[in-house]
PDB file of C-alpha atoms in Angstrom:
ATOM      1  CA  MET J 866     153.532 110.843 115.404  1.00 49.00           C
ATOM      2  CA  THR J 867     152.416 109.163 118.351  1.00 45.00           C
ATOM      3  CA  ASP J 868     151.528 110.030 121.943  1.00 49.00           C
ATOM      4  CA  ASP J 869     154.638 109.942 124.234  1.00 47.00           C
ATOM      5  CA  THR J 870     154.917 109.176 127.822  1.00 51.00           C
ATOM      6  CA  SER J 871     157.014 111.518 130.037  1.00 59.00           C
ATOM      7  CA  THR J 872     159.935 109.083 130.243  1.00 83.00           C
ATOM      8  CA  ASP J 873     160.240 109.109 126.352  1.00 91.00           C
ATOM      9  CA  ILE J 874     163.288 110.702 124.760  1.00 94.00           C
ATOM     10  CA  ARG J 875     161.375 113.346 122.643  1.00 96.00           C
ATOM     11  CA  VAL J 876     163.115 113.822 119.140  1.00 97.00           C
ATOM     12  CA  LEU J 877     163.203 116.541 116.608  1.00 97.00           C
ATOM     13  CA  VAL J 878     163.781 115.028 113.054  1.00 98.00           C
ATOM     14  CA  VAL J 879     165.415 117.780 110.890  1.00 97.00           C
ATOM     15  CA  ASP J 880     166.051 116.702 107.185  1.00 96.00           C
ATOM     16  CA  ASP J 881     165.280 118.696 104.034  1.00 94.00           C
ATOM     17  CA  GLU J 882     163.948 115.669 101.910  1.00 94.00           C
ATOM     18  CA  VAL J 883     160.147 115.227 102.976  1.00 95.00           C
ATOM     19  CA  LEU J 884     160.266 111.353 102.688  1.00 95.00           C
ATOM     20  CA  THR J 885     163.627 110.965 103.953  1.00 94.00           C
ATOM     21  CA  ALA J 886     162.434 112.811 107.154  1.00 96.00           C
ATOM     22  CA  GLU J 887     159.207 110.659 107.471  1.00 96.00           C
ATOM     23  CA  ALA J 888     161.042 107.519 107.221  1.00 94.00           C
ATOM     24  CA  HIS J 889     163.354 108.914 109.865  1.00 95.00           C
ATOM     25  CA  ALA J 890     160.605 109.585 112.025  1.00 96.00           C
ATOM     26  CA  ALA J 891     159.051 106.467 111.355  1.00 95.00           C
ATOM     27  CA  TYR J 892     162.198 104.587 112.731  1.00 94.00           C
ATOM     28  CA  VAL J 893     162.371 106.696 115.571  1.00 95.00           C
ATOM     29  CA  GLU J 894     158.888 105.503 116.600  1.00 94.00           C
ATOM     30  CA  ARG J 895     159.887 101.797 116.171  1.00 91.00           C
ATOM     31  CA  VAL J 896     162.542 102.200 118.691  1.00 90.00           C
ATOM     32  CA  ASP J 897     161.688 101.922 122.377  1.00 89.00           C
ATOM     33  CA  GLY J 898     161.907 104.851 124.735  1.00 91.00           C
ATOM     34  CA  PHE J 899     161.879 107.275 121.814  1.00 95.00           C
ATOM     35  CA  ALA J 900     159.043 109.545 120.638  1.00 96.00           C
ATOM     36  CA  VAL J 901     158.913 112.134 117.698  1.00 97.00           C
ATOM     37  CA  ALA J 902     158.166 115.631 118.859  1.00 97.00           C
ATOM     38  CA  ALA J 903     157.950 117.412 115.703  1.00 97.00           C
ATOM     39  CA  VAL J 904     159.872 117.422 111.942  1.00 98.00           C
ATOM     40  CA  ALA J 905     161.608 120.542 110.315  1.00 97.00           C
ATOM     41  CA  HIS J 906     162.892 120.428 106.730  1.00 97.00           C
ATOM     42  CA  SER J 907     165.317 123.905 107.268  1.00 96.00           C
ATOM     43  CA  GLY J 908     167.599 125.219 110.068  1.00 94.00           C
ATOM     44  CA  SER J 909     164.985 127.967 110.676  1.00 94.00           C
ATOM     45  CA  GLU J 910     162.174 125.195 111.002  1.00 96.00           C
ATOM     46  CA  ALA J 911     164.545 123.614 113.428  1.00 95.00           C
ATOM     47  CA  ILE J 912     165.199 126.902 115.736  1.00 93.00           C
ATOM     48  CA  ARG J 913     161.302 127.626 115.918  1.00 94.00           C
ATOM     49  CA  ALA J 914     160.507 123.970 116.737  1.00 95.00           C
ATOM     50  CA  LEU J 915     163.236 124.039 119.534  1.00 94.00           C
ATOM     51  CA  ARG J 916     162.084 127.362 121.027  1.00 90.00           C
ATOM     52  CA  ALA J 917     158.295 126.127 120.955  1.00 93.00           C
ATOM     53  CA  ASP J 918     159.160 123.034 122.784  1.00 93.00           C
ATOM     54  CA  ALA J 919     161.737 123.182 125.670  1.00 89.00           C
ATOM     55  CA  ALA J 920     161.034 119.527 126.353  1.00 92.00           C
ATOM     56  CA  ILE J 921     162.942 118.154 123.241  1.00 95.00           C
ATOM     57  CA  ASP J 922     165.946 115.982 124.155  1.00 94.00           C
ATOM     58  CA  LEU J 923     167.443 115.264 120.998  1.00 95.00           C
ATOM     59  CA  VAL J 924     167.801 116.555 117.586  1.00 96.00           C
ATOM     60  CA  LEU J 925     168.311 114.015 114.492  1.00 97.00           C
ATOM     61  CA  LEU J 926     170.358 116.473 111.912  1.00 95.00           C
ATOM     62  CA  ASP J 927     171.018 116.183 108.655  1.00 94.00           C
ATOM     63  CA  MET J 928     174.111 118.215 107.415  1.00 92.00           C
ATOM     64  CA  ASN J 929     172.758 119.703 104.404  1.00 92.00           C
ATOM     65  CA  LEU J 930     169.928 122.128 104.899  1.00 95.00           C
ATOM     66  CA  PRO J 931     168.257 124.587 102.475  1.00 95.00           C
ATOM     67  CA  ASP J 932     169.043 127.685 104.642  1.00 96.00           C
ATOM     68  CA  THR J 933     172.228 126.577 106.475  1.00 95.00           C
ATOM     69  CA  ASN J 934     174.302 123.394 107.064  1.00 93.00           C
ATOM     70  CA  GLY J 935     174.074 121.134 110.197  1.00 92.00           C
ATOM     71  CA  ILE J 936     177.405 122.524 111.623  1.00 93.00           C
ATOM     72  CA  ASP J 937     176.527 126.129 111.466  1.00 94.00           C
ATOM     73  CA  LEU J 938     173.008 125.231 112.990  1.00 94.00           C
ATOM     74  CA  CYS J 939     174.652 123.518 115.845  1.00 91.00           C
ATOM     75  CA  ARG J 940     176.914 126.800 116.522  1.00 91.00           C
ATOM     76  CA  SER J 941     173.482 128.672 116.300  1.00 90.00           C
ATOM     77  CA  LEU J 942     171.885 126.518 118.880  1.00 88.00           C
ATOM     78  CA  ARG J 943     174.960 126.943 121.464  1.00 84.00           C
ATOM     79  CA  THR J 944     175.138 130.655 120.748  1.00 86.00           C
ATOM     80  CA  ALA J 945     171.364 130.709 121.826  1.00 83.00           C
ATOM     81  CA  GLY J 946     172.145 128.650 124.714  1.00 82.00           C
ATOM     82  CA  LEU J 947     170.200 125.874 123.471  1.00 82.00           C
ATOM     83  CA  GLU J 948     172.559 122.913 125.016  1.00 80.00           C
ATOM     84  CA  ILE J 949     170.705 119.886 123.146  1.00 90.00           C
ATOM     85  CA  ASP J 950     172.308 116.743 122.099  1.00 91.00           C
ATOM     86  CA  VAL J 951     172.616 116.215 118.591  1.00 93.00           C
ATOM     87  CA  ILE J 952     173.089 113.141 116.149  1.00 93.00           C
ATOM     88  CA  ALA J 953     174.168 114.049 112.870  1.00 92.00           C
ATOM     89  CA  VAL J 954     172.414 111.856 110.307  1.00 91.00           C
ATOM     90  CA  THR J 955     173.907 112.847 106.808  1.00 87.00           C
ATOM     91  CA  ALA J 956     175.752 111.596 103.539  1.00 86.00           C
ATOM     92  CA  VAL J 957     178.325 114.143 104.317  1.00 84.00           C
ATOM     93  CA  ARG J 958     181.711 112.046 104.649  1.00 81.00           C
ATOM     94  CA  ASP J 959     184.223 115.241 104.723  1.00 83.00           C
ATOM     95  CA  ALA J 960     186.715 114.658 107.593  1.00 82.00           C
ATOM     96  CA  ALA J 961     186.351 118.523 108.467  1.00 84.00           C
ATOM     97  CA  VAL J 962     182.673 118.212 109.010  1.00 86.00           C
ATOM     98  CA  VAL J 963     183.074 115.082 111.145  1.00 84.00           C
ATOM     99  CA  ARG J 964     185.930 117.055 113.217  1.00 85.00           C
ATOM    100  CA  SER J 965     183.443 120.239 113.465  1.00 86.00           C
ATOM    101  CA  ALA J 966     180.692 117.808 114.608  1.00 86.00           C
ATOM    102  CA  VAL J 967     182.982 116.497 117.673  1.00 81.00           C
ATOM    103  CA  SER J 968     184.083 119.994 118.643  1.00 82.00           C
ATOM    104  CA  LEU J 969     180.416 120.817 118.940  1.00 83.00           C
ATOM    105  CA  GLY J 970     179.658 118.070 121.057  1.00 79.00           C
ATOM    106  CA  ILE J 971     177.485 116.022 118.557  1.00 87.00           C
ATOM    107  CA  VAL J 972     177.171 112.962 120.123  1.00 87.00           C
ATOM    108  CA  GLN J 973     176.869 110.337 117.100  1.00 87.00           C
ATOM    109  CA  TYR J 974     177.376 110.604 113.607  1.00 87.00           C
ATOM    110  CA  LEU J 975     175.489 108.191 111.356  1.00 87.00           C
ATOM    111  CA  ILE J 976     176.229 107.992 107.732  1.00 84.00           C
ATOM    112  CA  LYS J 977     173.456 107.603 105.072  1.00 84.00           C
ATOM    113  CA  PRO J 978     172.505 105.218 103.551  1.00 81.00           C
ATOM    114  CA  PHE J 979     171.814 102.899 106.482  1.00 80.00           C
ATOM    115  CA  GLY J 980     169.124 100.317 107.517  1.00 81.00           C
ATOM    116  CA  PHE J 981     167.011 100.135 110.614  1.00 85.00           C
ATOM    117  CA  ALA J 982     169.369  98.345 112.330  1.00 78.00           C
ATOM    118  CA  ALA J 983     172.320 100.500 112.227  1.00 80.00           C
ATOM    119  CA  PHE J 984     169.707 103.152 113.277  1.00 88.00           C
ATOM    120  CA  ALA J 985     168.602 101.404 116.204  1.00 86.00           C
ATOM    121  CA  GLU J 986     171.914 100.700 117.357  1.00 82.00           C
ATOM    122  CA  LYS J 987     173.087 104.539 117.483  1.00 86.00           C
ATOM    123  CA  LEU J 988     169.635 105.136 119.356  1.00 90.00           C
ATOM    124  CA  GLY J 989     170.088 102.552 121.771  1.00 86.00           C
ATOM    125  CA  ALA J 990     173.556 103.757 122.717  1.00 84.00           C
ATOM    126  CA  TYR J 991     172.318 107.238 123.105  1.00 88.00           C
ATOM    127  CA  ARG J 992     169.403 106.159 125.316  1.00 86.00           C
ATOM    128  CA  ASP J 993     171.991 104.655 127.614  1.00 80.00           C
ATOM    129  CA  PHE J 994     174.044 107.572 127.787  1.00 80.00           C
ATOM    130  CA  HIS J 995     170.847 109.718 128.361  1.00 79.00           C
ATOM    131  CA  ALA J 996     169.867 107.593 131.268  1.00 77.00           C
ATOM    132  CA  ARG J 997     173.359 107.636 132.869  1.00 69.00           C
ATOM    133  CA  VAL J 998     173.828 111.427 132.812  1.00 65.00           C
ATOM    134  CA  GLY J 999     170.407 112.071 133.761  1.00 60.00           C
ATOM    135  CA  SER J1000     170.962 112.512 137.138  1.00 54.00           C
ATOM    136  CA  ALA J1001     172.171 115.759 138.672  1.00 50.00           C
ATOM    137  CA  VAL J1002     175.527 114.405 140.151  1.00 54.00           C
ATOM    138  CA  VAL J1003     177.950 111.935 138.580  1.00 52.00           C
ATOM    139  CA  THR J1004     179.422 109.801 141.230  1.00 51.00           C
ATOM    140  CA  ASP J1005     182.851 108.835 140.218  1.00 53.00           C
ATOM    141  CA  GLN J1006     185.445 108.407 137.220  1.00 54.00           C
ATOM    142  CA  HIS J1007     183.922 104.783 136.641  1.00 52.00           C
ATOM    143  CA  GLU J1008     180.427 106.437 135.871  1.00 51.00           C
ATOM    144  CA  VAL J1009     181.881 109.179 133.768  1.00 50.00           C
ATOM    145  CA  ASP J1010     183.788 106.497 131.693  1.00 53.00           C
ATOM    146  CA  ALA J1011     180.695 104.277 131.441  1.00 54.00           C
ATOM    147  CA  SER J1012     178.824 107.188 130.210  1.00 49.00           C
ATOM    148  CA  PHE J1013     180.863 107.932 127.517  1.00 52.00           C
ATOM    149  CA  ALA J1014     181.466 104.062 126.628  1.00 56.00           C
ATOM    150  CA  ALA J1015     177.707 103.683 125.949  1.00 55.00           C
ATOM    151  CA  LEU J1016     177.893 106.130 123.099  1.00 58.00           C
ATOM    152  CA  ARG J1017     180.428 103.534 121.404  1.00 57.00           C
ATOM    153  CA  THR J1018     178.510 101.402 119.271  1.00 55.00           C
ATOM    154  CA  SER J1019     179.202  98.479 116.814  1.00 49.00           C
ATOM    155  CA  THR J1020     177.579  99.308 113.552  1.00 50.00           C
ATOM    156  CA  ALA J1021     176.921  96.713 110.912  1.00 48.00           C
ATOM    157  CA  ALA J1022     179.522  98.362 108.497  1.00 48.00           C
ATOM    158  CA  ASP J1023     182.032  97.659 111.621  1.00 56.00           C
ATOM    159  CA  LEU J1024     181.057  94.166 111.998  1.00 62.00           C
ATOM    160  CA  PRO J1025     182.920  91.178 110.941  1.00 70.00           C
ATOM    161  CA  LYS J1026     181.130  89.168 108.005  1.00 71.00           C
ATOM    162  CA  SER J1027     180.405  86.347 110.492  1.00 79.00           C
ATOM    163  CA  LEU J1028     178.037  88.758 112.766  1.00 82.00           C
ATOM    164  CA  SER J1029     174.814  90.094 111.679  1.00 81.00           C
ATOM    165  CA  ALA J1030     173.382  93.650 112.998  1.00 76.00           C
ATOM    166  CA  ASP J1031     170.167  91.935 113.945  1.00 77.00           C
ATOM    167  CA  THR J1032     171.632  89.340 116.264  1.00 85.00           C
ATOM    168  CA  LEU J1033     173.891  92.028 117.567  1.00 84.00           C
ATOM    169  CA  ASP J1034     171.033  94.252 118.379  1.00 79.00           C
ATOM    170  CA  ARG J1035     169.497  91.299 120.414  1.00 84.00           C
ATOM    171  CA  VAL J1036     172.464  90.569 122.117  1.00 88.00           C
ATOM    172  CA  ARG J1037     173.013  94.271 123.232  1.00 83.00           C
ATOM    173  CA  ALA J1038     169.168  94.546 124.270  1.00 82.00           C
ATOM    174  CA  ALA J1039     169.955  91.518 126.560  1.00 86.00           C
ATOM    175  CA  LEU J1040     172.934  92.864 127.871  1.00 83.00           C
ATOM    176  CA  ARG J1041     171.324  96.284 128.669  1.00 79.00           C
ATOM    177  CA  ALA J1042     169.031  94.517 130.901  1.00 77.00           C
ATOM    178  CA  ALA J1043     172.126  92.627 132.872  1.00 80.00           C
ATOM    179  CA  PRO J1044     171.936  92.897 136.737  1.00 85.00           C
ATOM    180  CA  ALA J1045     174.978  94.810 138.296  1.00 82.00           C
ATOM    181  CA  GLU J1046     177.140  91.743 138.076  1.00 85.00           C
ATOM    182  CA  GLY J1047     176.454  90.819 134.756  1.00 89.00           C
ATOM    183  CA  LEU J1048     175.006  87.859 132.653  1.00 90.00           C
ATOM    184  CA  SER J1049     176.875  84.887 131.201  1.00 91.00           C
ATOM    185  CA  ALA J1050     176.348  83.619 127.857  1.00 92.00           C
ATOM    186  CA  GLY J1051     174.173  81.132 128.505  1.00 92.00           C
ATOM    187  CA  GLU J1052     171.823  83.532 130.165  1.00 92.00           C
ATOM    188  CA  VAL J1053     171.976  86.093 127.398  1.00 92.00           C
ATOM    189  CA  ALA J1054     171.434  83.312 124.830  1.00 92.00           C
ATOM    190  CA  THR J1055     168.319  82.513 126.670  1.00 92.00           C
ATOM    191  CA  ILE J1056     167.260  86.179 126.519  1.00 90.00           C
ATOM    192  CA  ALA J1057     168.204  86.804 123.030  1.00 88.00           C
ATOM    193  CA  ALA J1058     166.908  83.649 121.658  1.00 89.00           C
ATOM    194  CA  VAL J1059     170.147  82.632 120.069  1.00 91.00           C
ATOM    195  CA  SER J1060     172.550  79.664 120.952  1.00 93.00           C
ATOM    196  CA  ARG J1061     175.086  79.837 123.565  1.00 93.00           C
ATOM    197  CA  VAL J1062     177.977  79.563 121.111  1.00 94.00           C
ATOM    198  CA  THR J1063     176.436  82.412 119.167  1.00 93.00           C
ATOM    199  CA  ALA J1064     175.907  84.526 122.477  1.00 93.00           C
ATOM    200  CA  ARG J1065     179.436  84.143 123.536  1.00 92.00           C
ATOM    201  CA  ARG J1066     180.680  85.083 119.876  1.00 91.00           C
ATOM    202  CA  TYR J1067     178.653  88.530 119.983  1.00 90.00           C
ATOM    203  CA  LEU J1068     179.577  89.114 123.656  1.00 91.00           C
ATOM    204  CA  GLU J1069     183.301  88.959 122.847  1.00 90.00           C
ATOM    205  CA  HIS J1070     182.903  91.074 120.049  1.00 85.00           C
ATOM    206  CA  LEU J1071     181.005  93.855 122.026  1.00 84.00           C
ATOM    207  CA  ALA J1072     183.684  93.482 125.011  1.00 83.00           C
ATOM    208  CA  ASP J1073     186.900  93.631 122.167  1.00 79.00           C
ATOM    209  CA  SER J1074     185.107  96.808 120.822  1.00 71.00           C
ATOM    210  CA  GLY J1075     184.890  98.266 124.444  1.00 71.00           C
ATOM    211  CA  VAL J1076     181.296  98.207 124.573  1.00 74.00           C
ATOM    212  CA  ALA J1077     181.034  95.519 127.180  1.00 83.00           C
ATOM    213  CA  ALA J1078     182.968  94.388 130.286  1.00 85.00           C
ATOM    214  CA  ARG J1079     184.140  90.719 131.301  1.00 88.00           C
ATOM    215  CA  ALA J1080     184.077  89.644 134.781  1.00 87.00           C
ATOM    216  CA  SER J1081     184.076  86.485 136.670  1.00 85.00           C
ATOM    217  CA  ARG J1082     181.569  84.449 138.826  1.00 80.00           C
ATOM    218  CA  TYR J1083     182.986  82.144 141.204  1.00 76.00           C
ATOM    219  CA  GLY J1084     181.515  79.502 143.407  1.00 65.00           C
ATOM    220  CA  THR J1085     180.892  76.442 141.211  1.00 62.00           C
ATOM    221  CA  PRO J1086     183.188  73.671 140.540  1.00 67.00           C
ATOM    222  CA  GLY J1087     185.648  74.114 137.857  1.00 65.00           C
ATOM    223  CA  ARG J1088     186.716  77.130 135.969  1.00 74.00           C
ATOM    224  CA  PRO J1089     185.195  80.543 136.920  1.00 81.00           C
ATOM    225  CA  GLU J1090     182.072  81.618 134.692  1.00 86.00           C
ATOM    226  CA  VAL J1091     182.614  84.742 132.503  1.00 90.00           C
ATOM    227  CA  LEU J1092     180.220  87.379 132.902  1.00 92.00           C
ATOM    228  CA  TYR J1093     179.221  90.350 130.679  1.00 92.00           C
ATOM    229  CA  ARG J1094     178.074  93.431 131.415  1.00 87.00           C
ATOM    230  CA  PRO J1095     177.567  97.000 129.796  1.00 81.00           C
ATOM    231  CA  ARG J1096     180.487  99.126 130.251  1.00 73.00           C
TER     232      ARG J1096
END
């Protein structure tokens, strides 16, 4: 674990496999804006960690634990009044479990096995969501819609074969830094260190997936320039 700053999202990693928990903790430390607060290997350890540290923001939760399962643990957390965000990190693919996860407010569901790119994509989307809902008041419907849209990600498993997860990560990172009016494909290409054609292909994929929004910039001769910004 590393020292975190007050702006880091503090994460509790919960997995019964020691090596897996260590690997996920190492992944967390590689993603900007996150810090590992604690690691637990059972439901009871997780609850003790959460009660001991009220500043934990997010739980990365395996569904299979030695003393409980992730769904029951989430129910226990809600019953205890611990309204903490949870990302399920699990090999469980049962549709009933997924439905229960949604009903309990689990914000993301990441299926094992996965690489760092998919993991970072989920955490990056959560970071956007966390930043949007961090204020006490949501200003309007657009902001509500944008907050929920921030959780929708395009993982490597969903990508067309012509796209790569690593390049998608760079394009999304560039897009997250966009000013309010958005960025053109050329501007994203410069930030992400890819060609303009490549940037446009990935931006169009994000726009078609509902993660990015298109706008137009006028004021120059010829056709208006297409701009992209996070939804």
